[in-house]
Short mmCIF file of C-alpha atoms in Angstrom, two decimals:
data_model
loop_
_atom_site.label_atom_id
_atom_site.label_comp_id
_atom_site.label_asym_id
_atom_site.label_seq_id
_atom_site.Cartn_x
_atom_site.Cartn_y
_atom_site.Cartn_z
CA MET A 1 0.00 0.00 0.00
CA LYS A 2 2.79 2.45 0.93
CA THR A 3 4.46 1.65 -2.38
CA ILE A 4 1.23 2.46 -4.31
CA ILE A 5 0.71 5.75 -2.42
CA ALA A 6 4.30 6.79 -3.06
CA ALA A 7 3.97 6.03 -6.77
CA CYS A 8 0.75 8.07 -6.99
CA SER A 9 2.36 11.01 -5.17
CA GLN A 10 5.31 10.88 -7.54
CA ASN A 11 2.98 10.86 -10.58
CA LEU A 12 0.99 13.80 -9.20
CA SER A 13 4.18 15.75 -8.55
CA GLY A 14 5.33 15.03 -12.09
CA SER A 15 1.98 16.09 -13.56
CA ARG A 16 2.00 19.28 -11.49
CA ALA A 17 5.51 20.04 -12.67
CA SER A 18 4.51 19.40 -16.29
CA ILE A 19 1.52 21.76 -15.99
CA GLN A 20 3.67 24.46 -14.42
CA THR A 21 6.25 24.07 -17.18
CA ALA A 22 3.55 24.32 -19.84
CA LEU A 23 2.12 27.45 -18.20
CA ARG A 24 5.56 29.06 -18.05
CA THR A 25 6.09 28.28 -21.74
CA LEU A 26 2.70 29.72 -22.63
CA LEU A 27 3.29 32.88 -20.66
CA ALA A 28 6.72 33.26 -22.23
CA VAL A 29 5.15 33.45 -25.72
CA PRO A 30 4.75 37.16 -26.64
CA TRP A 31 1.11 38.17 -27.00
CA PRO A 32 0.07 40.12 -30.13
CA SER A 33 0.51 43.84 -29.64
CA GLN A 34 -2.25 46.34 -30.38
CA ARG A 35 -0.39 47.24 -33.53
CA ASP A 36 -0.39 43.60 -34.67
CA VAL A 37 -4.12 43.31 -34.00
CA ARG A 38 -4.84 46.52 -35.91
CA SER A 39 -2.73 45.33 -38.87
CA ALA A 40 -4.60 42.00 -38.94
CA LEU A 41 -7.99 43.74 -38.86
CA GLN A 42 -6.94 46.10 -41.64
CA LEU A 43 -5.75 43.20 -43.78
CA LEU A 44 -9.02 41.30 -43.23
CA ALA A 45 -11.05 44.41 -44.10
CA VAL A 46 -9.23 44.78 -47.43
CA LEU A 47 -9.48 41.03 -48.08
CA GLN A 48 -13.26 40.96 -47.67
CA TRP A 49 -13.59 43.98 -49.97
CA VAL A 50 -11.45 42.50 -52.74
CA LEU A 51 -13.19 39.11 -52.52
CA SER A 52 -16.61 40.80 -52.55
CA PHE A 53 -15.88 42.72 -55.74
CA LEU A 54 -14.10 39.90 -57.53
CA LEU A 55 -16.14 36.87 -56.46
CA LEU A 56 -19.45 37.72 -54.75
CA GLY A 57 -21.47 38.10 -57.93
CA THR A 58 -20.10 35.01 -59.70
CA VAL A 59 -20.25 32.77 -56.62
CA SER A 60 -23.82 33.89 -55.83
CA LEU A 61 -24.93 33.16 -59.40
CA LEU A 62 -23.38 29.68 -59.37
CA LEU A 63 -24.89 28.94 -55.96
CA LEU A 64 -28.39 29.91 -57.10
CA ILE A 65 -28.05 27.72 -60.21
CA TYR A 66 -26.95 24.81 -58.02
CA LEU A 67 -29.87 25.29 -55.63
CA LEU A 68 -32.29 25.03 -58.57
CA PHE A 69 -31.48 21.31 -58.74
CA THR A 70 -31.88 20.63 -55.03
CA ARG A 71 -34.75 20.53 -52.56
CA LEU A 72 -34.14 24.23 -51.97
CA TRP A 73 -35.14 25.14 -55.54
CA LEU A 74 -37.80 27.52 -54.24
CA VAL A 75 -35.14 29.88 -52.83
CA PRO A 76 -33.59 30.86 -56.22
CA VAL A 77 -37.04 30.95 -57.83
CA LEU A 78 -38.34 33.44 -55.28
CA TYR A 79 -35.15 35.50 -55.52
CA LEU A 80 -35.41 35.56 -59.33
CA ALA A 81 -38.99 36.79 -59.01
CA TRP A 82 -37.78 39.50 -56.64
CA ILE A 83 -35.06 40.63 -59.08
CA ILE A 84 -37.62 40.91 -61.90
CA PHE A 85 -39.88 42.97 -59.65
CA ASP A 86 -36.92 45.08 -58.46
CA TRP A 87 -35.20 45.37 -61.86
CA ASP A 88 -35.35 49.16 -62.22
CA THR A 89 -34.37 50.05 -58.63
CA PRO A 90 -30.63 50.50 -59.38
CA GLU A 91 -31.49 53.19 -61.95
CA LYS A 92 -33.88 54.92 -59.56
CA GLY A 93 -31.46 55.88 -56.83
CA GLY A 94 -30.76 52.37 -55.54
CA ARG A 95 -31.38 51.37 -51.94
CA ARG A 96 -28.58 52.79 -49.80
CA LEU A 97 -28.27 51.80 -46.16
CA PRO A 98 -26.61 54.44 -43.95
CA CYS A 99 -25.68 51.77 -41.38
CA LEU A 100 -23.58 49.91 -43.96
CA ARG A 101 -21.74 53.09 -44.92
CA ARG A 102 -20.83 53.56 -41.24
CA TRP A 103 -19.70 49.94 -40.85
CA THR A 104 -16.62 49.78 -38.58
CA VAL A 105 -14.79 47.57 -41.07
CA TRP A 106 -14.46 50.57 -43.42
CA LYS A 107 -12.33 52.38 -40.84
CA HIS A 108 -9.90 49.45 -40.87
CA PHE A 109 -10.08 49.48 -44.67
CA ARG A 110 -9.22 53.21 -44.69
CA ASP A 111 -6.31 52.79 -42.27
CA TYR A 112 -4.71 49.95 -44.24
CA PHE A 113 -3.48 52.31 -46.99
CA PRO A 114 -4.34 54.87 -45.45
CA VAL A 115 -6.94 56.86 -47.44
CA LYS A 116 -7.46 60.57 -46.83
CA LEU A 117 -10.01 63.03 -48.22
CA VAL A 118 -8.98 66.68 -48.71
CA LYS A 119 -11.45 69.49 -49.33
CA THR A 120 -10.33 72.64 -51.15
CA HIS A 121 -13.71 74.37 -51.67
CA ASP A 122 -17.21 74.22 -50.21
CA LEU A 123 -20.09 72.49 -52.03
CA SER A 124 -23.44 74.20 -51.49
CA PRO A 125 -26.43 71.91 -50.74
CA SER A 126 -28.52 74.10 -53.04
CA HIS A 127 -26.88 72.55 -56.12
CA ASN A 128 -26.31 69.09 -57.55
CA TYR A 129 -22.86 67.97 -58.65
CA ILE A 130 -21.05 65.56 -60.94
CA ILE A 131 -17.68 64.69 -59.42
CA GLY A 132 -15.10 63.47 -61.88
CA SER A 133 -12.92 60.87 -60.15
CA HIS A 134 -9.39 60.38 -61.48
CA PRO A 135 -7.48 58.16 -62.04
CA HIS A 136 -9.29 54.83 -62.40
CA GLY A 137 -6.40 52.68 -61.21
CA ILE A 138 -7.13 48.95 -61.00
CA LEU A 139 -9.97 48.77 -58.46
CA CYS A 140 -10.89 52.45 -57.76
CA VAL A 141 -9.97 52.21 -54.09
CA GLY A 142 -9.92 55.97 -53.49
CA ALA A 143 -13.31 56.58 -55.12
CA PHE A 144 -14.93 53.73 -53.20
CA CYS A 145 -13.51 54.64 -49.81
CA ASN A 146 -14.31 58.36 -50.07
CA PHE A 147 -17.66 58.43 -51.86
CA ILE A 148 -19.27 55.18 -50.63
CA THR A 149 -18.02 54.63 -47.09
CA GLY A 150 -18.24 57.24 -44.37
CA SER A 151 -14.76 56.44 -43.08
CA THR A 152 -13.01 59.53 -44.50
CA GLY A 153 -15.69 62.00 -43.36
CA PHE A 154 -17.25 63.10 -46.66
CA GLU A 155 -20.54 64.07 -45.00
CA GLU A 156 -18.70 66.05 -42.33
CA LEU A 157 -16.48 67.87 -44.82
CA PHE A 158 -19.40 68.60 -47.16
CA PRO A 159 -22.49 68.96 -44.95
CA GLY A 160 -25.80 68.52 -46.74
CA ILE A 161 -24.22 66.64 -49.66
CA ARG A 162 -25.13 63.00 -50.42
CA SER A 163 -22.47 61.17 -52.41
CA PHE A 164 -23.09 58.39 -54.93
CA LEU A 165 -20.65 56.41 -57.06
CA THR A 166 -21.40 54.95 -60.47
CA THR A 167 -20.12 51.65 -61.81
CA LEU A 168 -20.74 49.27 -64.72
CA ALA A 169 -24.43 48.55 -65.26
CA GLY A 170 -23.65 44.85 -65.74
CA ASN A 171 -22.72 44.54 -62.07
CA PHE A 172 -26.36 45.13 -61.16
CA ARG A 173 -27.43 42.06 -63.11
CA LEU A 174 -25.56 39.74 -60.76
CA PRO A 175 -27.62 38.30 -57.87
CA VAL A 176 -26.79 39.34 -54.30
CA PHE A 177 -23.94 41.49 -55.62
CA ARG A 178 -26.50 44.05 -56.82
CA GLU A 179 -27.93 44.33 -53.30
CA TYR A 180 -24.43 44.79 -51.88
CA LEU A 181 -23.66 47.58 -54.35
CA MET A 182 -26.95 49.43 -53.88
CA SER A 183 -26.72 49.31 -50.09
CA GLY A 184 -23.59 51.45 -50.21
CA GLY A 185 -24.92 54.04 -52.68
CA LEU A 186 -23.53 52.64 -55.94
CA CYS A 187 -25.57 53.18 -59.13
CA PRO A 188 -25.18 52.19 -62.79
CA VAL A 189 -23.18 54.57 -64.93
CA THR A 190 -26.10 55.12 -67.32
CA ARG A 191 -27.89 58.28 -68.47
CA ARG A 192 -31.11 57.13 -66.83
CA ALA A 193 -29.53 56.46 -63.43
CA ILE A 194 -27.46 59.64 -63.36
CA GLY A 195 -30.39 61.69 -64.64
CA TYR A 196 -32.61 60.34 -61.88
CA LEU A 197 -30.14 61.29 -59.15
CA LEU A 198 -29.75 64.79 -60.59
CA SER A 199 -33.45 65.49 -61.19
CA GLN A 200 -35.67 63.33 -58.97
CA LYS A 201 -33.95 63.53 -55.57
CA GLY A 202 -33.85 67.29 -55.00
CA THR A 203 -30.55 69.10 -54.51
CA GLY A 204 -27.42 68.28 -52.54
CA ASN A 205 -26.60 65.17 -54.59
CA ALA A 206 -23.04 64.49 -55.76
CA VAL A 207 -22.66 61.74 -58.36
CA ALA A 208 -19.06 60.55 -58.67
CA ILE A 209 -18.07 59.14 -62.07
CA VAL A 210 -14.73 57.44 -62.76
CA ILE A 211 -14.53 59.00 -66.18
CA GLY A 212 -11.51 57.14 -67.56
CA GLY A 213 -13.18 53.77 -66.95
CA ALA A 214 -11.82 50.46 -68.15
CA ALA A 215 -9.70 52.02 -70.91
CA GLU A 216 -7.73 53.97 -68.32
CA SER A 217 -7.04 50.90 -66.20
CA LEU A 218 -4.95 49.44 -69.03
CA SER A 219 -2.40 52.24 -68.58
CA CYS A 220 -2.32 52.06 -64.79
CA ARG A 221 1.18 51.68 -63.36
CA PRO A 222 3.30 53.38 -60.71
CA GLY A 223 4.99 56.60 -61.78
CA VAL A 224 2.69 57.15 -64.78
CA THR A 225 -0.29 59.51 -64.63
CA THR A 226 -2.30 59.12 -67.82
CA LEU A 227 -6.00 59.93 -68.02
CA VAL A 228 -8.49 58.97 -70.74
CA LEU A 229 -10.53 62.17 -70.88
CA LYS A 230 -10.06 64.09 -74.13
CA ASN A 231 -13.01 62.43 -75.90
CA ARG A 232 -15.08 61.63 -72.79
CA LYS A 233 -17.76 64.35 -72.90
CA GLY A 234 -20.96 62.56 -71.95
CA PHE A 235 -20.66 63.59 -68.31
CA VAL A 236 -20.45 67.26 -69.38
CA ARG A 237 -23.59 66.91 -71.48
CA MET A 238 -25.41 65.36 -68.51
CA ALA A 239 -24.23 68.22 -66.28
CA LEU A 240 -25.58 70.81 -68.73
CA ARG A 241 -28.95 69.09 -69.08
CA HIS A 242 -29.48 69.10 -65.32
CA GLY A 243 -27.52 72.20 -64.32
CA ALA A 244 -25.18 70.12 -62.16
CA PHE A 245 -21.86 71.74 -61.30
CA LEU A 246 -18.71 69.88 -62.40
CA VAL A 247 -16.20 69.05 -59.66
CA PRO A 248 -12.75 67.56 -60.42
CA SER A 249 -11.14 65.19 -57.93
CA PHE A 250 -7.82 63.39 -58.04
CA SER A 251 -6.63 60.44 -55.95
CA PHE A 252 -2.87 60.72 -55.55
CA GLY A 253 -1.36 57.26 -55.00
CA GLU A 254 -4.15 55.28 -56.71
CA ASN A 255 -1.81 53.94 -59.39
CA ASP A 256 0.70 52.67 -56.80
CA LEU A 257 -1.52 49.95 -55.31
CA PHE A 258 -0.78 47.22 -57.87
CA ARG A 259 1.83 46.21 -60.41
CA GLN A 260 0.53 45.58 -63.90
CA VAL A 261 1.93 44.00 -67.04
CA VAL A 262 1.31 46.80 -69.57
CA PHE A 263 1.20 45.67 -73.20
CA GLU A 264 2.29 48.15 -75.86
CA GLU A 265 -0.23 49.67 -78.24
CA GLY A 266 -0.46 47.58 -81.40
CA SER A 267 0.52 44.29 -79.74
CA TRP A 268 -1.81 41.30 -80.06
CA MET A 269 -2.38 41.17 -76.29
CA ARG A 270 -3.41 44.83 -76.28
CA SER A 271 -5.86 44.20 -79.09
CA ILE A 272 -7.41 41.30 -77.13
CA GLN A 273 -7.83 43.59 -74.12
CA ARG A 274 -9.50 46.25 -76.28
CA ARG A 275 -11.92 43.77 -77.85
CA PHE A 276 -12.82 42.30 -74.48
CA GLN A 277 -13.40 45.80 -73.16
CA LYS A 278 -15.82 46.63 -75.99
CA MET A 279 -17.78 43.40 -75.50
CA MET A 280 -17.89 43.20 -71.70
CA GLY A 281 -17.45 46.81 -70.60
CA PHE A 282 -14.27 46.16 -68.61
CA ALA A 283 -10.71 45.31 -69.54
CA PRO A 284 -8.87 42.18 -68.34
CA CYS A 285 -5.67 43.36 -66.67
CA LEU A 286 -2.69 41.22 -65.70
CA PHE A 287 -1.80 42.65 -62.32
CA TYR A 288 -0.57 41.57 -58.92
CA GLY A 289 -0.21 43.00 -55.46
CA ARG A 290 0.85 41.63 -52.10
CA GLY A 291 -0.02 38.26 -50.59
CA LEU A 292 -1.76 37.39 -47.35
CA THR A 293 1.33 36.27 -45.47
CA SER A 294 3.56 39.31 -45.98
CA GLY A 295 3.99 42.47 -47.98
CA ARG A 296 6.92 40.90 -49.83
CA SER A 297 4.90 37.99 -51.21
CA ARG A 298 2.82 38.29 -54.36
CA GLY A 299 -0.94 38.01 -54.38
CA PHE A 300 -4.15 39.82 -55.26
CA LEU A 301 -4.32 42.31 -52.38
CA PRO A 302 -3.34 45.95 -52.95
CA TYR A 303 -0.09 47.22 -51.52
CA SER A 304 -0.28 49.45 -48.48
CA ARG A 305 0.32 52.84 -50.11
CA PRO A 306 -1.19 56.18 -49.02
CA ILE A 307 -4.06 57.55 -51.13
CA THR A 308 -5.05 61.19 -50.86
CA THR A 309 -8.18 62.24 -52.73
CA VAL A 310 -8.34 65.99 -53.28
CA VAL A 311 -11.71 67.47 -54.25
CA GLY A 312 -11.30 70.63 -56.30
CA GLU A 313 -13.22 73.79 -57.09
CA PRO A 314 -16.66 73.31 -58.70
CA VAL A 315 -17.19 74.62 -62.22
CA ALA A 316 -20.58 76.39 -62.38
CA VAL A 317 -22.71 74.96 -65.19
CA PRO A 318 -25.96 76.45 -66.59
CA ARG A 319 -29.02 74.30 -67.25
CA MET A 320 -29.59 73.63 -70.96
CA GLU A 321 -32.13 71.04 -72.13
CA ASN A 322 -30.36 70.48 -75.46
CA PRO A 323 -26.78 71.77 -75.18
CA SER A 324 -24.93 72.37 -78.42
CA ARG A 325 -21.69 70.64 -79.27
CA GLU A 326 -19.83 73.94 -78.93
CA LEU A 327 -21.21 74.46 -75.42
CA VAL A 328 -20.27 70.92 -74.38
CA ASP A 329 -16.75 71.44 -75.72
CA ARG A 330 -16.46 74.73 -73.85
CA TYR A 331 -17.38 73.30 -70.46
CA HIS A 332 -15.32 70.20 -71.14
CA GLU A 333 -12.31 72.45 -71.63
CA LEU A 334 -13.13 74.39 -68.44
CA TYR A 335 -13.30 71.10 -66.55
CA ILE A 336 -9.90 69.97 -67.87
CA ARG A 337 -8.37 73.29 -66.85
CA ALA A 338 -9.80 72.93 -63.33
CA LEU A 339 -8.45 69.37 -63.12
CA LEU A 340 -4.97 70.40 -64.29
CA LYS A 341 -4.95 73.25 -61.78
CA LEU A 342 -5.94 70.84 -59.00
CA PHE A 343 -3.23 68.37 -60.00
CA ASN A 344 -0.43 70.93 -60.33
CA GLU A 345 -1.26 72.69 -57.05
CA ASN A 346 -1.24 69.46 -55.03
CA LYS A 347 1.18 67.02 -56.73
CA THR A 348 4.24 67.92 -54.64
CA LYS A 349 2.21 67.68 -51.42
CA TYR A 350 1.23 64.05 -52.03
CA GLY A 351 4.21 62.15 -53.35
CA LEU A 352 4.89 63.52 -56.85
CA SER A 353 7.68 65.78 -58.02
CA GLU A 354 7.42 69.23 -59.58
CA SER A 355 8.38 67.76 -62.99
CA ASP A 356 5.53 65.20 -63.02
CA GLU A 357 2.84 65.99 -65.56
CA LEU A 358 -0.72 64.87 -66.10
CA HIS A 359 -1.10 63.28 -69.55
CA ILE A 360 -4.62 63.44 -70.99
CA LEU A 361 -5.50 61.16 -73.91
#
């Protein structure tokens, strides 16, 4: 009996020692600092955004098709009926949810780069506005963060102004993705949708349009500032028809978020990109960013580079139901001058040199 008790005591002592050793080892491991936690949250915020824009629409469509052949077939049928009933909503102001715009995740998204909004002039709530957003970049991070989320304080900087951002109309044909876009204040970049925002929702509306679009994304690379704008005049015509003031804005640092393989004009790869752009509305770009594990690895996430979006002085525009070509050209030229002035006055403040120029194609 004494032998058994002694053996048990020895085992208990050994177990106690093992537990104490394990606890010491655990306590010796450094806990994540607040900085590490913030970095992880910022990375996750950007990851969910990139995955949402690249995969949400396609994955939702495939899932609904799959459910059609299961016992849950009623779910996609009812949702399809809802989309048919709700088909015109994106072009009638959408269905924005203020709570989503104030989502905490957007603050982590903002701080990852970080993104900053700079105001140079007031915007009166008694007018409507078309904000030209430049450059397009790869994924329009600056335009999204400033005009869709409330993380950079647009509503505080411009009290009484409601901001909207336009994107490809085809995005609103994808299930679930359309609801996600509308909830933030995104609308199709169509005459009907823009006209509705500028005529049916009173004053104090600012519709942001990434004017260069898909064509501009093909020239996106660090150190090069090229805008596709010379022959883009539809936004000026819309401004004249509705008396909406034109406001230039420029996101310094937008082109530094990704690295892209840029094919020369005239090459067969460039021609494929152009044809795809004409058919689908967007251009397939070969680009890469950082990976999930570290900033040195390659992946599909944008690099952490500061973006500063500067909103310039509004160009007053009269209301003309049927503006002439000469009038459109005149205000188009005034807009380009305002944009060049904005760029030249701020380029040295936000990472560019005095010799850097804005090339407009």
